[in-house]
Structures are given as C-alpha cells and as structure tokens.
C-alpha cells in the first residue's frame, strides 16, 4: 500500500478541514476481512503467547506497518523534499480524519503528539505557568483520580506541586456495579476537597481508567466538574479511540487525549490532543518544539525537530484497515466488548471469582478477579505474578493489586472459597484474539491452584 | 523453592530480571542477534569498497545531488535493517520487550557513546530525540533556578547570534519569561580566524556583567548551523570558566561524526549532539552529556513518566510508549563505522578534506570565496554564490533552494548575508555544502554547472515567483 501517493490526493480534499466522516463516504465493494487474513495481518505476533494485553502497548497490522515503511523510505530517500513538500500535508490529513472521528469542530483543535504522557506534560506545564506567573494562587488545586496513570501523577508533581499548586485525589469505588456509584463518589470527593478561597484550576479525569480498568461516565463527571466550579477539565482517554465512541463536543472537556497506537492500529507512537478552540490562544505550547514561527499548538506539533513522523502519517492506512471489517470501527468495538465480557465471565466462572465492573462499564477490557488462594498481597506480588505467567505459561496479562479501600463497607468481594479477592487480571480483546488465548490463561491459573502455588513462591534475583 | 514445570521451552525456574551486568556482555548485531562486544578496533582484511558504500545508500534518490547532509543526515541500509529488527521485536511481544530488552539496549547504546565521547561515567550520558530536546532540558532547569530564586532577575544568558533558531527561541522563552536577560554574541561572517570569534565573545561577557549582573548560562554552538563555522569551543569554555559562568551548554547538533567530541577536553557542563546527522543513526537520536562533577540534580525530561526523579538518563529512557529503535542501533552503527579505514576518525578526516577541496573548486569556478578558512570547517563549508544571482533576503534563499531542488535536482541550503555599507558587488549568498561518505565529485560538479548556467542565463532571484 503506497501511503504517500494516496495522501497527496486526499490531502487536497481535506485541506479545508471539511467535516467529513471518513467511513460514511466509502463504498463497500469487497467482502469483510476473513479470519485467515486477520491472522496474516498479525502473523508477526509471537507464537505461543496468549497475548491478552492489547491495552498496554496496542498492536499494528502488517498492512499499516508496510504503509509506515513507505513513509520512512520517502524521508530517507530525499529528506529535504519530504520536509518541504510532503510532511505537513500528510499530518493535516491525519488530523482531519481524527477530527471527523471525534466530532470536533475544527481541525485546528487537533494536534498530534507522541502519546498521552506527552499531552499530560503539555497541559500540566501550562497549569504550572499559571502558578509561576501568579495567575493562579498558591494552594489552588488540581483534581485527579486516585487511580490516575502513574505518569500523570508524576507530571502533576513536576509541574503543579513544584509551582505551589495543591492536589486533590478522588477515590472511585472498585469493584463497581453502576455508573451512579462513580458519579456519587466523584461528586463527594470534589466537595470534600474544596477549600475556602481556593479554586479548582484543572480536573484530570480518565475516560477509561488504566488499572483497574473501568469505563467512566465521563460526560456526567465533566458536568459535575462544572457544577463544582472546576475551571478546566482534561480527559485522559489514552485507551478510548478504537474502544468507545468519542464525541468531544458532547463530553465538553477543554482537553482530550487518546493514543492511536493502543486500539486504533497505528504503530508506536502517535496520539491526538484535542484542545477546545478558545484554549489555543491561551498559551498552549509543546514542551520541546520551539520554531521560528512559535511553538504554539498545533503548528508546533507538526515539527518537533528532525523525527520519524511516519507513525503520524499512517492514520488513513489504519482507517482503511478498520474499514475492511464488518461494521468498520463500530463493528470492531462492539465485537471486542461482547467477546471480552464473554471471556471475562468464562474465567470468573471457572475460578469462582468476579468481574470488576458490569458489561456496560467495559469496552475492550475487563478486570477479572483472581482466586484468593494465590495470595496477591501487594503491587510487587502482582508484577511478579505477571512475569511468572509470561515466562512459565506464555500468557501476557497485567495484574492489578486491589488494596482494601477505606471507603468500602464490609471487606470487599470474596471468591468461592470465601477468601478476599485482592488481585484482578485486566484482560483485553482485540481483533487478533481467539478463545484459546483465554482458555490458556484459565488453565494456567487452575494449574497454579492445583499445585497450591502462591505469590510468596516467586523469587527474583 | 518449589520448582514448577513449564510449557515454555525456555523455562527458567525463577524470574530473572535483566541485571545491568548482562548488558555489558551483549550487544546486538545488524540482524538483532545478541553478540559479544567487538574488540575496540577491528582489524579487517579489507575496508568497505566504493560500490558497497553506494549500495548502503542506494535508497537515496539517485537523481539528486544530495549535498546537504547537514540538515537531515543519512542512514545506511545495514543500520536501517538493524532498526527494523528492533521494531519487530517490540511489535512481536511488546510487554516482553519492555520488561526485558528495552532498558538493557538503551544502556548499551549509552555505554558506547560514553566511551566515544570520553565521558567519565555512563550516568553522564542520556539519550533524547534531538538537540532541541536537550536544549529544552537544560533551559527548563535554568528557568526553575530563576523562579525558585537561585538566580536573580536580570541575570544573564549568553548565546551566539548564529545559534539555531529553535534553540534561540527556547532560550528566550525559558530565560526571558523567568525574568532573565539574554545577550547575543555578534559573530563576523565571513570569518578569517578563530581569534575574531574569541574577541567578540569576550566583548559579550563584558556586556553581560554590566550592573553587577551574573552570567548564569552560556550557550555555545560547536558548529553553527547557518552560516556554518566551527567555533573554538574549548577556548570559549575556558573564558566562561574564568568569568565564573554558572552553566556552560555546548549545542553540538552537528558534532559527533563531524568534529572531535571529547568531553574532558572541551570541559563544558552540558554537551549535546545529534546522532542522526553525522553518525548514521536513523531519525531521530541525540545524546545529552551532563558533567557529573557539576552536580546538577535538577535536570528532568520535559515529558514526565513514572520514572520521574530517577535521574535524567533513566527518565529519558522511558517517556511513554514510543518507538525507541533509533536509540537502540548505536552498537550497529559502530560496526558500520569500523568497516571504514580508521573508523569514524578516518571518515571525519576524509569528509573534511573533500568538502574543502570541493568548496575551493566551486569558489574558483564562480569567482567567489569560502566563508571561513579550512581549519574552521568540518564536513561542511560555506561557498559564496555569484553576486549577480541577486540574493537579497532570506526569502530569496528559500526560493533559490527550492528552484535548485525542483528544476535541477540539487539539494543544498543557501544562506543570506546582509551586505555591509559601502561593499561593492557584495557576496550576499552562500551555499552550505556538506560531504558525507556517499558523496562524489559529480555531485559538486553538477552544482557548479547549474550555477554557471544560471549566471549565463542572467538568472536572478527577483525573477522567481513568490
């Protein structure tokens, strides 16, 4: 697939940033992709590994890799020409596709960055400048979830705390049985965190939390933020695109970021950062890019020095891949959700445990309780168990240690043996997964139980 | 310890976390296979031949006289292959790659760089995307020093007038916003000796110390970008030390593979160089050296990950999910270099000799001159363009460059030098020609011929459309 030539033609059509939903215009003239074609596209995946962790690092089909190599070659062949004549058109095309997918108003609102971690740095640096330049008062705060991604927490420390801001952490319940539980807990947390004379300058809310993974009612949470006087909201939706439908206008946040290399079949790494238009004039800068014409988003994001921009240029190739499936992206999302919930239930039934959230609060991932007898008693145990499963059973799945919450009434869910469930596996389902992947995991755990294995038995050098 | 049987043929009875000592024993060859480290200087029976070199760069557009290695560099086929191996390893099993391979691979690259640049300790070497990122890292901590009161308002940062545009903006943004003052060192161009540069630099030091202000930071290019000149960096660092400058940052984007890069000799606090310009790395990779004895503890990568606080080198080795393959191929590049006579030293020497030779050939043909003496050139040289071409602005240089690319298949950047008052028939345009191992005399002969043709066709920049 020659990614470059297609772009030159499509670029002209998209240059005006027309509100054009890509998939709606394409006529379906061929059969949907077959099982064997899917296997072929992912034949580079390591054999013998039950790869049920698409959530961490995503996946990229061979046809998109091929398109990427073409872009890389074009750069290497004549880099000056590429930079002057090709790059910005290609990036604009990618941004235009994303604008259509997420229902943004204007392509100027879409910037491409490396990943959600970079986007967090951009937003938090801006907040940090608010403190450093005394537009914010010492003690004004940033709100985050207790389960926020570790990189985001550290970024808050580096840019907000250091500059004199304070941090309010809101704990959400887990396991969870309804979105109302989340809404109530969030509202309570915001109210509790309020201090006289202090302003909530920013709230950072996940669309789909990482660990433990749950789809949050993000639209409702943004409304609550408005009610409680939060100035701006940043939605960390690292997992969202390709997992759930995204409508940034409906969600209403000022900033929204999602990785395209997780669930949208792009190679590492590329993410989009959406900034509501009026925010763009307010000093949003890329942390690295400083160009003659300024490093304001999104211009700054198109050129952060000599880089390999190929992953940003294959968005339309990923789109073409997605459209080979029945129902396109929506079909993929619906089937992933159906299958991951089915596999989750299968595992929970076999082990006598539970699921961490109801189906309507899952997308392509679900948390499955692990048997209490494994004795997962810390984050370290969880990490070691994960490595153990990788090395000894060829199963790749992240494990979450769920400490007992102080908010919980009673002492949390128990498994069929009556023991407390302290560990959850986050299983993912992507188009390349098959039922055998999950059976393999099921059997591995059952074997460990049979041998009376516990996490205490894992040694590290 | 209960042994557990495994279905995995590579079963180990317990978890082994890859210790850093393992990395010392391995590097990855061009096919990504683990290999013991090569001896420092490989004695080969025969060196890489001309046709092998052309083969390594056969992906270059053959219709283009590519005499601009300075802008975007180049990458030989064997390194591209090594890179693709690393990329495949990630795609194949990314969790396994992340937990077992990535950090060891980056550490290995850092060790190679550490020894190439004569740094004391591998902890002094971080790998980042490019020199611009390195500048952001250094400038960020300078900005914190201002805002946290360790530097006073009005304290000074000094940089060269010809500093790279992006770095200048970075310095202005971080220093000026934080209340500091920026002084630019005017440099003469054309320049005839390094003494001219040293004199100007000393003069700027004096300006910086007016009103009792302290000079907190000096940003010095090792090789300026446009116009390109090798700066006497060792002498300037010495002057900075004499003046008590707090932090000395050498921006050597073009450095490694172009000039001698010896950290102890140069003596700066920070030194950065791109690996993808003259060191055959794919885009993009650079190193940032931070002198350990300077005890700068406040250096952070601007993209904060869970590794925050563990030291710059560790922070830079993980800035979220990325393609780190360009940082991982450094050992493969050393293998490539060792195929040349005298390795990287031989390449540098031959590039320099050839570019000066080609530059003098062009200047003679056009009746112009070089922008600096040979000992102030590296693998690039500024060659005066005939004044009748009528280069009268920066815009003209971009138009001319595009014209050369689109109509004649010559890729070369052009620099505009504003004429001084009273100059007769001034040379206002200079082409920055580069010479790298894939270049041939024909590339420069083509350029010579094209310019001569433009001159005889009475071409001038004013004729070009906007």
PDB file of N, CA and C in Angstrom, chain B residues 41-42 44 46-49 53 336-350:
ATOM      1  N   UNK B  41      39.130  -1.896  18.257  1.00  0.00           N
ATOM      2  CA  UNK B  41      39.486  -1.530  16.883  1.00  0.00           C
ATOM      3  C   UNK B  41      39.541  -2.816  16.072  1.00  0.00           C
ATOM      4  N   UNK B  42      38.559  -2.937  15.191  1.00  0.00           N
ATOM      5  CA  UNK B  42      38.518  -4.169  14.410  1.00  0.00           C
ATOM      6  C   UNK B  42      39.508  -4.115  13.278  1.00  0.00           C
ATOM      7  N   UNK B  44      40.282  -5.353   9.946  1.00  0.00           N
ATOM      8  CA  UNK B  44      39.647  -6.072   8.852  1.00  0.00           C
ATOM      9  C   UNK B  44      40.666  -6.297   7.752  1.00  0.00           C
ATOM     10  N   UNK B  46      39.920  -6.150   4.562  1.00  0.00           N
ATOM     11  CA  UNK B  46      39.716  -5.096   3.577  1.00  0.00           C
ATOM     12  C   UNK B  46      38.616  -4.184   4.077  1.00  0.00           C
ATOM     13  N   UNK B  47      38.715  -2.936   3.675  1.00  0.00           N
ATOM     14  CA  UNK B  47      37.736  -1.975   4.122  1.00  0.00           C
ATOM     15  C   UNK B  47      36.558  -1.938   3.157  1.00  0.00           C
ATOM     16  N   UNK B  48      35.499  -1.253   3.568  1.00  0.00           N
ATOM     17  CA  UNK B  48      34.306  -1.154   2.736  1.00  0.00           C
ATOM     18  C   UNK B  48      34.696  -0.515   1.400  1.00  0.00           C
ATOM     19  N   UNK B  49      34.177  -1.067   0.313  1.00  0.00           N
ATOM     20  CA  UNK B  49      34.541  -0.571  -1.019  1.00  0.00           C
ATOM     21  C   UNK B  49      33.566   0.523  -1.453  1.00  0.00           C
ATOM     22  N   UNK B  53      29.637   1.060  -0.450  1.00  0.00           N
ATOM     23  CA  UNK B  53      29.096   2.307   0.108  1.00  0.00           C
ATOM     24  C   UNK B  53      27.878   2.746  -0.696  1.00  0.00           C
ATOM     25  N   UNK B 336      29.225  -0.529  11.560  1.00  0.00           N
ATOM     26  CA  UNK B 336      29.289   0.080  10.228  1.00  0.00           C
ATOM     27  C   UNK B 336      30.532   0.957  10.104  1.00  0.00           C
ATOM     28  N   UNK B 337      30.770   1.760  11.117  1.00  0.00           N
ATOM     29  CA  UNK B 337      31.910   2.679  11.090  1.00  0.00           C
ATOM     30  C   UNK B 337      33.230   1.923  10.983  1.00  0.00           C
ATOM     31  N   UNK B 338      33.292   0.804  11.673  1.00  0.00           N
ATOM     32  CA  UNK B 338      34.540   0.046  11.701  1.00  0.00           C
ATOM     33  C   UNK B 338      34.869  -0.618  10.377  1.00  0.00           C
ATOM     34  N   UNK B 339      33.935  -0.541   9.425  1.00  0.00           N
ATOM     35  CA  UNK B 339      34.240  -1.074   8.098  1.00  0.00           C
ATOM     36  C   UNK B 339      35.069  -0.069   7.295  1.00  0.00           C
ATOM     37  N   UNK B 340      35.159   1.152   7.786  1.00  0.00           N
ATOM     38  CA  UNK B 340      35.931   2.186   7.091  1.00  0.00           C
ATOM     39  C   UNK B 340      37.349   2.256   7.648  1.00  0.00           C
ATOM     40  N   UNK B 341      38.272   2.641   6.783  1.00  0.00           N
ATOM     41  CA  UNK B 341      39.638   2.776   7.253  1.00  0.00           C
ATOM     42  C   UNK B 341      39.712   3.833   8.335  1.00  0.00           C
ATOM     43  N   UNK B 342      40.272   3.465   9.487  1.00  0.00           N
ATOM     44  CA  UNK B 342      40.361   4.348  10.647  1.00  0.00           C
ATOM     45  C   UNK B 342      39.013   4.766  11.201  1.00  0.00           C
ATOM     46  N   UNK B 343      38.000   3.976  10.900  1.00  0.00           N
ATOM     47  CA  UNK B 343      36.693   4.183  11.517  1.00  0.00           C
ATOM     48  C   UNK B 343      36.186   5.600  11.396  1.00  0.00           C
ATOM     49  N   UNK B 344      35.578   6.107  12.452  1.00  0.00           N
ATOM     50  CA  UNK B 344      34.953   7.427  12.431  1.00  0.00           C
ATOM     51  C   UNK B 344      36.011   8.516  12.245  1.00  0.00           C
ATOM     52  N   UNK B 345      37.198   8.323  12.784  1.00  0.00           N
ATOM     53  CA  UNK B 345      38.259   9.318  12.620  1.00  0.00           C
ATOM     54  C   UNK B 345      38.622   9.465  11.155  1.00  0.00           C
ATOM     55  N   UNK B 346      38.733   8.334  10.486  1.00  0.00           N
ATOM     56  CA  UNK B 346      39.053   8.346   9.064  1.00  0.00           C
ATOM     57  C   UNK B 346      37.967   9.028   8.251  1.00  0.00           C
ATOM     58  N   UNK B 347      36.714   8.741   8.595  1.00  0.00           N
ATOM     59  CA  UNK B 347      35.578   9.344   7.886  1.00  0.00           C
ATOM     60  C   UNK B 347      35.601  10.861   8.049  1.00  0.00           C
ATOM     61  N   UNK B 348      35.801  11.307   9.288  1.00  0.00           N
ATOM     62  CA  UNK B 348      35.826  12.751   9.565  1.00  0.00           C
ATOM     63  C   UNK B 348      36.908  13.442   8.733  1.00  0.00           C
ATOM     64  N   UNK B 349      38.077  12.832   8.772  1.00  0.00           N
ATOM     65  CA  UNK B 349      39.237  13.435   8.090  1.00  0.00           C
ATOM     66  C   UNK B 349      38.976  13.511   6.593  1.00  0.00           C
ATOM     67  N   UNK B 350      38.501  12.454   6.015  1.00  0.00           N
ATOM     68  CA  UNK B 350      38.290  12.435   4.563  1.00  0.00           C
ATOM     69  C   UNK B 350      37.153  13.371   4.166  1.00  0.00           C
TER      70      UNK B 350
END
